[in-house]
Amino acid sequence: MISPSKSFLIILSAPSGGGKSSILTELIKTNPRVDYSISYTTRAPRGEEQNGIHYHFVTEDEFFARKEQGDFLETANVFGRWYGTSISYIRSRLDLGRHVAMDIDVQGAAQITHTDVPRVKIFIIPPSMQILRERLIKRGTDSMQEIEKRLRIAHEELKDIPDYDYLVINDDLHIAVQDVQNIIAAEEHRVSRYHSPAQEFLGETHDD
Ligand code: 5GP
């Protein structure tokens, strides 16, 4: 019998306010094969954020001790704070045949491109800069000065779009989530992601 295709990382990047956390929340709820990679960060929790759920909130000392031990698949400094993805968590989930979705910036995504970890990279973007600005203002969590800074960074991040595999326009959340689900389904069906489909179909044993 043909076994399910190999699991992979689902890397989502978007400008701040691009809507990736809403997409991720829906994705985790609706796709039973996807787990979420909780990042480590040195920034302080905001609002309702909880340690171990939204992030692992750590001191700079702990962050760099982990980095020294080789605990991170990638790290990046974003808005002056450190962020990192736990390699042990990712390996453990991929080994169980589960996909791991993550919300990381363009610097982190670029670092993962240089590893052998199977992945699909998706860039999420609102329909226009004007809409991004309106969403950041409506969110009400940042000062106008901070919003202008985020928009300037967004402008820079757009330059990395060619390094991604897919682009999802987040106009309607429901459609954007469906687009991401469709990408995952297409990736699962790539011939290269299967183990040895012909041999498995024929019932032949193989070393893998
Ligand atoms: P926030 O502090 O607003 O939650 O996230 C700020 C930025 O850090 C976002 O662009 C988010 O994608 C990015 N980020 C969150 N976790 C990680 C991570 O583990 N690695 C990297 N490279 N970026 C991250």
PDB file of C-alpha atoms and ligand atoms in Angstrom:
ATOM      1  CA  MET A   1       0.000   0.000   0.000  1.00  0.00           C
ATOM      2  CA  ILE A   2       1.251   3.515  -0.743  1.00  0.00           C
ATOM      3  CA  SER A   3       2.072   5.386   2.478  1.00  0.00           C
ATOM      4  CA  PRO A   4       1.278   9.078   2.963  1.00  0.00           C
ATOM      5  CA  SER A   5       3.806  11.493   1.483  1.00  0.00           C
ATOM      6  CA  LYS A   6       6.581  12.885   3.668  1.00  0.00           C
ATOM      7  CA  SER A   7       5.863  15.762   5.988  1.00  0.00           C
ATOM      8  CA  PHE A   8       7.352  19.241   5.587  1.00  0.00           C
ATOM      9  CA  LEU A   9       7.564  22.720   7.095  1.00  0.00           C
ATOM     10  CA  ILE A  10       4.939  25.260   6.102  1.00  0.00           C
ATOM     11  CA  ILE A  11       6.748  28.574   6.326  1.00  0.00           C
ATOM     12  CA  LEU A  12       4.483  31.623   6.336  1.00  0.00           C
ATOM     13  CA  SER A  13       5.905  35.123   6.129  1.00  0.00           C
ATOM     14  CA  ALA A  14       4.034  38.390   5.786  1.00  0.00           C
ATOM     15  CA  PRO A  15       4.503  42.029   6.618  1.00  0.00           C
ATOM     16  CA  SER A  16       3.368  42.959  10.120  1.00  0.00           C
ATOM     17  CA  GLY A  17      -0.443  43.281   9.889  1.00  0.00           C
ATOM     18  CA  GLY A  18      -0.547  40.990   6.844  1.00  0.00           C
ATOM     19  CA  GLY A  19      -2.870  38.595   8.661  1.00  0.00           C
ATOM     20  CA  LYS A  20      -0.628  35.566   8.986  1.00  0.00           C
ATOM     21  CA  SER A  21      -1.519  34.809  12.595  1.00  0.00           C
ATOM     22  CA  SER A  22      -5.260  34.673  11.762  1.00  0.00           C
ATOM     23  CA  ILE A  23      -4.500  32.393   8.815  1.00  0.00           C
ATOM     24  CA  LEU A  24      -2.323  30.156  11.001  1.00  0.00           C
ATOM     25  CA  THR A  25      -4.938  29.895  13.740  1.00  0.00           C
ATOM     26  CA  GLU A  26      -7.550  28.773  11.187  1.00  0.00           C
ATOM     27  CA  LEU A  27      -5.104  26.421   9.507  1.00  0.00           C
ATOM     28  CA  ILE A  28      -4.241  24.622  12.757  1.00  0.00           C
ATOM     29  CA  LYS A  29      -7.955  24.307  13.589  1.00  0.00           C
ATOM     30  CA  THR A  30      -8.917  22.884  10.224  1.00  0.00           C
ATOM     31  CA  ASN A  31      -5.962  20.757   9.066  1.00  0.00           C
ATOM     32  CA  PRO A  32      -5.442  17.735  11.348  1.00  0.00           C
ATOM     33  CA  ARG A  33      -1.955  17.028   9.969  1.00  0.00           C
ATOM     34  CA  VAL A  34      -0.520  20.453  10.866  1.00  0.00           C
ATOM     35  CA  ASP A  35       1.172  21.429  14.145  1.00  0.00           C
ATOM     36  CA  TYR A  36       2.375  24.900  15.085  1.00  0.00           C
ATOM     37  CA  SER A  37       5.977  25.740  15.863  1.00  0.00           C
ATOM     38  CA  ILE A  38       6.066  27.978  18.936  1.00  0.00           C
ATOM     39  CA  SER A  39       9.017  30.325  18.557  1.00  0.00           C
ATOM     40  CA  TYR A  40      11.402  31.496  21.249  1.00  0.00           C
ATOM     41  CA  THR A  41      11.614  35.258  21.669  1.00  0.00           C
ATOM     42  CA  THR A  42      13.304  37.791  23.888  1.00  0.00           C
ATOM     43  CA  ARG A  43      10.440  40.273  23.542  1.00  0.00           C
ATOM     44  CA  ALA A  44       7.916  40.748  26.357  1.00  0.00           C
ATOM     45  CA  PRO A  45       4.410  39.214  26.102  1.00  0.00           C
ATOM     46  CA  ARG A  46       1.733  41.549  24.688  1.00  0.00           C
ATOM     47  CA  GLY A  47      -1.892  41.653  25.831  1.00  0.00           C
ATOM     48  CA  GLU A  48      -3.310  38.156  26.323  1.00  0.00           C
ATOM     49  CA  GLU A  49      -0.222  36.319  25.115  1.00  0.00           C
ATOM     50  CA  GLN A  50       0.778  33.300  27.175  1.00  0.00           C
ATOM     51  CA  ASN A  51       4.148  31.666  27.635  1.00  0.00           C
ATOM     52  CA  GLY A  52       4.325  28.286  25.884  1.00  0.00           C
ATOM     53  CA  ILE A  53       1.246  29.012  23.756  1.00  0.00           C
ATOM     54  CA  HIS A  54       2.019  32.080  21.665  1.00  0.00           C
ATOM     55  CA  TYR A  55       5.766  32.107  22.255  1.00  0.00           C
ATOM     56  CA  HIS A  56       8.357  30.755  24.639  1.00  0.00           C
ATOM     57  CA  PHE A  57       9.327  34.046  26.277  1.00  0.00           C
ATOM     58  CA  VAL A  58      12.959  33.912  27.368  1.00  0.00           C
ATOM     59  CA  THR A  59      15.746  36.237  28.502  1.00  0.00           C
ATOM     60  CA  GLU A  60      18.570  37.127  26.127  1.00  0.00           C
ATOM     61  CA  ASP A  61      20.896  34.940  28.239  1.00  0.00           C
ATOM     62  CA  GLU A  62      18.667  31.895  27.789  1.00  0.00           C
ATOM     63  CA  PHE A  63      18.175  32.641  24.109  1.00  0.00           C
ATOM     64  CA  PHE A  64      21.899  32.795  23.427  1.00  0.00           C
ATOM     65  CA  ALA A  65      22.603  29.731  25.593  1.00  0.00           C
ATOM     66  CA  ARG A  66      20.130  27.796  23.419  1.00  0.00           C
ATOM     67  CA  LYS A  67      21.637  29.217  20.259  1.00  0.00           C
ATOM     68  CA  GLU A  68      25.086  28.157  21.453  1.00  0.00           C
ATOM     69  CA  GLN A  69      23.809  24.605  22.029  1.00  0.00           C
ATOM     70  CA  GLY A  70      22.536  24.468  18.431  1.00  0.00           C
ATOM     71  CA  ASP A  71      18.877  24.445  19.473  1.00  0.00           C
ATOM     72  CA  PHE A  72      17.712  26.761  16.688  1.00  0.00           C
ATOM     73  CA  LEU A  73      17.029  26.005  13.055  1.00  0.00           C
ATOM     74  CA  GLU A  74      17.105  29.740  12.412  1.00  0.00           C
ATOM     75  CA  THR A  75      17.264  32.968  14.396  1.00  0.00           C
ATOM     76  CA  ALA A  76      16.630  36.579  13.501  1.00  0.00           C
ATOM     77  CA  ASN A  77      16.541  39.973  15.082  1.00  0.00           C
ATOM     78  CA  VAL A  78      13.209  41.589  14.229  1.00  0.00           C
ATOM     79  CA  PHE A  79      12.265  45.066  15.491  1.00  0.00           C
ATOM     80  CA  GLY A  80      15.251  44.865  17.883  1.00  0.00           C
ATOM     81  CA  ARG A  81      14.227  41.564  19.547  1.00  0.00           C
ATOM     82  CA  TRP A  82      15.480  38.038  18.982  1.00  0.00           C
ATOM     83  CA  TYR A  83      13.340  35.216  17.603  1.00  0.00           C
ATOM     84  CA  GLY A  84      14.240  31.570  16.982  1.00  0.00           C
ATOM     85  CA  THR A  85      12.734  28.273  15.848  1.00  0.00           C
ATOM     86  CA  SER A  86      13.385  25.137  17.928  1.00  0.00           C
ATOM     87  CA  ILE A  87      15.049  22.450  15.852  1.00  0.00           C
ATOM     88  CA  SER A  88      14.226  19.610  18.273  1.00  0.00           C
ATOM     89  CA  TYR A  89      10.490  20.340  18.194  1.00  0.00           C
ATOM     90  CA  ILE A  90      10.447  20.444  14.411  1.00  0.00           C
ATOM     91  CA  ARG A  91      12.405  17.223  14.006  1.00  0.00           C
ATOM     92  CA  SER A  92      10.176  15.406  16.491  1.00  0.00           C
ATOM     93  CA  ARG A  93       6.970  16.404  14.668  1.00  0.00           C
ATOM     94  CA  LEU A  94       8.318  15.746  11.164  1.00  0.00           C
ATOM     95  CA  ASP A  95       9.481  12.293  12.364  1.00  0.00           C
ATOM     96  CA  LEU A  96       5.879  11.565  13.366  1.00  0.00           C
ATOM     97  CA  GLY A  97       4.712  12.409   9.842  1.00  0.00           C
ATOM     98  CA  ARG A  98       3.236  15.744  10.813  1.00  0.00           C
ATOM     99  CA  HIS A  99       3.653  19.064   9.025  1.00  0.00           C
ATOM    100  CA  VAL A 100       4.876  22.015  11.064  1.00  0.00           C
ATOM    101  CA  ALA A 101       3.553  25.493  10.284  1.00  0.00           C
ATOM    102  CA  MET A 102       5.505  28.539  11.372  1.00  0.00           C
ATOM    103  CA  ASP A 103       5.217  32.289  11.271  1.00  0.00           C
ATOM    104  CA  ILE A 104       8.695  33.662  10.704  1.00  0.00           C
ATOM    105  CA  ASP A 105      10.226  36.715   9.071  1.00  0.00           C
ATOM    106  CA  VAL A 106      12.039  36.821   5.725  1.00  0.00           C
ATOM    107  CA  GLN A 107      15.507  36.542   7.323  1.00  0.00           C
ATOM    108  CA  GLY A 108      14.569  33.295   9.097  1.00  0.00           C
ATOM    109  CA  ALA A 109      12.898  31.887   5.992  1.00  0.00           C
ATOM    110  CA  ALA A 110      16.052  32.594   3.982  1.00  0.00           C
ATOM    111  CA  GLN A 111      18.176  30.706   6.537  1.00  0.00           C
ATOM    112  CA  ILE A 112      15.942  27.624   6.277  1.00  0.00           C
ATOM    113  CA  THR A 113      16.444  27.620   2.501  1.00  0.00           C
ATOM    114  CA  HIS A 114      20.069  26.700   3.201  1.00  0.00           C
ATOM    115  CA  THR A 115      19.152  23.602   5.252  1.00  0.00           C
ATOM    116  CA  ASP A 116      18.010  20.150   4.147  1.00  0.00           C
ATOM    117  CA  VAL A 117      14.668  20.419   5.974  1.00  0.00           C
ATOM    118  CA  PRO A 118      11.762  19.815   3.560  1.00  0.00           C
ATOM    119  CA  ARG A 119       9.530  22.847   3.317  1.00  0.00           C
ATOM    120  CA  VAL A 120       7.156  25.028   1.364  1.00  0.00           C
ATOM    121  CA  LYS A 121       7.524  28.797   1.646  1.00  0.00           C
ATOM    122  CA  ILE A 122       4.426  30.951   1.381  1.00  0.00           C
ATOM    123  CA  PHE A 123       4.366  34.743   1.357  1.00  0.00           C
ATOM    124  CA  ILE A 124       1.137  36.399   2.468  1.00  0.00           C
ATOM    125  CA  ILE A 125       0.267  39.936   1.546  1.00  0.00           C
ATOM    126  CA  PRO A 126      -2.797  42.192   1.656  1.00  0.00           C
ATOM    127  CA  PRO A 127      -4.021  43.515  -1.722  1.00  0.00           C
ATOM    128  CA  SER A 128      -2.169  46.842  -1.366  1.00  0.00           C
ATOM    129  CA  MET A 129       0.096  48.957   0.849  1.00  0.00           C
ATOM    130  CA  GLN A 130      -2.872  51.234   1.511  1.00  0.00           C
ATOM    131  CA  ILE A 131      -4.917  48.310   2.860  1.00  0.00           C
ATOM    132  CA  LEU A 132      -1.961  47.172   5.002  1.00  0.00           C
ATOM    133  CA  ARG A 133      -1.736  50.679   6.478  1.00  0.00           C
ATOM    134  CA  GLU A 134      -5.486  50.722   7.206  1.00  0.00           C
ATOM    135  CA  ARG A 135      -5.292  47.297   8.898  1.00  0.00           C
ATOM    136  CA  LEU A 136      -2.410  48.388  11.130  1.00  0.00           C
ATOM    137  CA  ILE A 137      -4.295  51.549  12.125  1.00  0.00           C
ATOM    138  CA  LYS A 138      -7.503  49.583  12.769  1.00  0.00           C
ATOM    139  CA  ARG A 139      -5.627  47.012  14.899  1.00  0.00           C
ATOM    140  CA  GLY A 140      -4.923  49.853  17.314  1.00  0.00           C
ATOM    141  CA  THR A 141      -1.888  48.225  18.956  1.00  0.00           C
ATOM    142  CA  ASP A 142       0.820  50.539  17.619  1.00  0.00           C
ATOM    143  CA  SER A 143       1.547  54.271  17.590  1.00  0.00           C
ATOM    144  CA  MET A 144       1.577  56.085  14.222  1.00  0.00           C
ATOM    145  CA  GLN A 145       5.353  56.235  14.476  1.00  0.00           C
ATOM    146  CA  GLU A 146       5.516  52.441  14.984  1.00  0.00           C
ATOM    147  CA  ILE A 147       3.082  51.908  12.076  1.00  0.00           C
ATOM    148  CA  GLU A 148       5.257  53.983   9.755  1.00  0.00           C
ATOM    149  CA  LYS A 149       8.268  51.914  10.841  1.00  0.00           C
ATOM    150  CA  ARG A 150       6.415  48.654  10.147  1.00  0.00           C
ATOM    151  CA  LEU A 151       5.372  49.926   6.710  1.00  0.00           C
ATOM    152  CA  ARG A 152       8.969  50.826   5.878  1.00  0.00           C
ATOM    153  CA  ILE A 153      10.050  47.316   6.909  1.00  0.00           C
ATOM    154  CA  ALA A 154       7.185  45.833   4.842  1.00  0.00           C
ATOM    155  CA  HIS A 155       8.524  47.705   1.850  1.00  0.00           C
ATOM    156  CA  GLU A 156      11.917  46.025   2.352  1.00  0.00           C
ATOM    157  CA  GLU A 157      10.379  42.572   2.929  1.00  0.00           C
ATOM    158  CA  LEU A 158       8.605  42.689  -0.446  1.00  0.00           C
ATOM    159  CA  LYS A 159      12.003  42.300  -2.089  1.00  0.00           C
ATOM    160  CA  ASP A 160      12.160  38.722  -0.795  1.00  0.00           C
ATOM    161  CA  ILE A 161       8.940  37.595  -2.523  1.00  0.00           C
ATOM    162  CA  PRO A 162      10.843  35.943  -5.424  1.00  0.00           C
ATOM    163  CA  ASP A 163      12.493  33.592  -2.889  1.00  0.00           C
ATOM    164  CA  TYR A 164       9.114  32.110  -1.894  1.00  0.00           C
ATOM    165  CA  ASP A 165       7.280  29.242  -3.583  1.00  0.00           C
ATOM    166  CA  TYR A 166       3.768  30.705  -3.358  1.00  0.00           C
ATOM    167  CA  LEU A 167       2.071  34.067  -2.912  1.00  0.00           C
ATOM    168  CA  VAL A 168      -1.307  34.326  -1.174  1.00  0.00           C
ATOM    169  CA  ILE A 169      -3.270  37.585  -1.332  1.00  0.00           C
ATOM    170  CA  ASN A 170      -5.060  38.035   1.951  1.00  0.00           C
ATOM    171  CA  ASP A 171      -8.129  40.035   0.982  1.00  0.00           C
ATOM    172  CA  ASP A 172     -10.762  37.683   2.428  1.00  0.00           C
ATOM    173  CA  LEU A 173      -9.471  35.573   5.362  1.00  0.00           C
ATOM    174  CA  HIS A 174     -11.602  32.558   4.472  1.00  0.00           C
ATOM    175  CA  ILE A 175     -10.292  32.474   0.898  1.00  0.00           C
ATOM    176  CA  ALA A 176      -6.689  33.016   2.022  1.00  0.00           C
ATOM    177  CA  VAL A 177      -6.944  30.035   4.417  1.00  0.00           C
ATOM    178  CA  GLN A 178      -8.391  27.917   1.620  1.00  0.00           C
ATOM    179  CA  ASP A 179      -5.535  28.975  -0.659  1.00  0.00           C
ATOM    180  CA  VAL A 180      -3.000  27.836   1.952  1.00  0.00           C
ATOM    181  CA  GLN A 181      -4.866  24.527   2.353  1.00  0.00           C
ATOM    182  CA  ASN A 182      -4.784  24.033  -1.408  1.00  0.00           C
ATOM    183  CA  ILE A 183      -1.048  24.697  -1.503  1.00  0.00           C
ATOM    184  CA  ILE A 184      -0.474  22.124   1.251  1.00  0.00           C
ATOM    185  CA  ALA A 185      -2.587  19.576  -0.622  1.00  0.00           C
ATOM    186  CA  ALA A 186      -0.683  20.203  -3.866  1.00  0.00           C
ATOM    187  CA  GLU A 187       2.657  19.880  -2.064  1.00  0.00           C
ATOM    188  CA  GLU A 188       1.559  16.611  -0.453  1.00  0.00           C
ATOM    189  CA  HIS A 189       0.933  15.236  -3.933  1.00  0.00           C
ATOM    190  CA  ARG A 190       4.329  16.101  -5.359  1.00  0.00           C
ATOM    191  CA  VAL A 191       5.903  12.887  -6.618  1.00  0.00           C
ATOM    192  CA  SER A 192       9.166  13.811  -4.884  1.00  0.00           C
ATOM    193  CA  ARG A 193       7.440  13.866  -1.486  1.00  0.00           C
ATOM    194  CA  TYR A 194       6.381  10.227  -1.682  1.00  0.00           C
ATOM    195  CA  HIS A 195       8.652   7.476  -0.359  1.00  0.00           C
ATOM    196  CA  SER A 196       8.713   4.815  -3.111  1.00  0.00           C
ATOM    197  CA  PRO A 197       5.192   4.835  -4.504  1.00  0.00           C
ATOM    198  CA  ALA A 198       5.668   2.304  -7.284  1.00  0.00           C
ATOM    199  CA  GLN A 199       7.367  -0.254  -5.030  1.00  0.00           C
ATOM    200  CA  GLU A 200       4.818   0.294  -2.264  1.00  0.00           C
ATOM    201  CA  PHE A 201       1.999  -0.084  -4.764  1.00  0.00           C
ATOM    202  CA  LEU A 202       3.494  -3.390  -5.922  1.00  0.00           C
ATOM    203  CA  GLY A 203       3.997  -4.531  -2.347  1.00  0.00           C
ATOM    204  CA  GLU A 204       7.772  -4.633  -2.684  1.00  0.00           C
ATOM    205  CA  THR A 205       9.894  -3.899   0.390  1.00  0.00           C
ATOM    206  CA  HIS A 206      12.378  -1.036   0.257  1.00  0.00           C
ATOM    207  CA  ASP A 207      15.012   0.514   2.460  1.00  0.00           C
ATOM    208  CA  ASP A 208      14.267   4.153   3.202  1.00  0.00           C
TER     209      ASP A 208
HETATM  210  P1  5GP B   1       5.608  39.662  16.736  1.00  0.00           P
HETATM  211  O1  5GP B   1       6.593  40.082  17.784  1.00  0.00           O
HETATM  212  O2  5GP B   1       4.783  40.808  16.228  1.00  0.00           O
HETATM  213  O3  5GP B   1       4.797  38.475  17.182  1.00  0.00           O
HETATM  214  O4  5GP B   1       6.455  39.155  15.487  1.00  0.00           O
HETATM  215  C1  5GP B   1       7.343  40.028  14.850  1.00  0.00           C
HETATM  216  C2  5GP B   1       7.969  39.321  13.661  1.00  0.00           C
HETATM  217  O5  5GP B   1       8.795  38.236  14.094  1.00  0.00           O
HETATM  218  C3  5GP B   1       6.972  38.713  12.674  1.00  0.00           C
HETATM  219  O6  5GP B   1       7.389  39.075  11.359  1.00  0.00           O
HETATM  220  C4  5GP B   1       7.124  37.228  12.864  1.00  0.00           C
HETATM  221  O7  5GP B   1       6.896  36.523  11.655  1.00  0.00           O
HETATM  222  C5  5GP B   1       8.573  37.126  13.256  1.00  0.00           C
HETATM  223  N1  5GP B   1       8.864  35.886  13.993  1.00  0.00           N
HETATM  224  C6  5GP B   1       8.137  35.271  14.950  1.00  0.00           C
HETATM  225  N2  5GP B   1       8.741  34.149  15.357  1.00  0.00           N
HETATM  226  C7  5GP B   1       9.874  34.043  14.633  1.00  0.00           C
HETATM  227  C8  5GP B   1      10.925  33.068  14.577  1.00  0.00           C
HETATM  228  O8  5GP B   1      10.972  32.073  15.290  1.00  0.00           O
HETATM  229  N3  5GP B   1      11.918  33.303  13.692  1.00  0.00           N
HETATM  230  C9  5GP B   1      11.939  34.408  12.881  1.00  0.00           C
HETATM  231  N4  5GP B   1      12.942  34.514  12.027  1.00  0.00           N
HETATM  232  N5  5GP B   1      10.966  35.330  12.887  1.00  0.00           N
HETATM  233  C10 5GP B   1       9.955  35.153  13.768  1.00  0.00           C
END
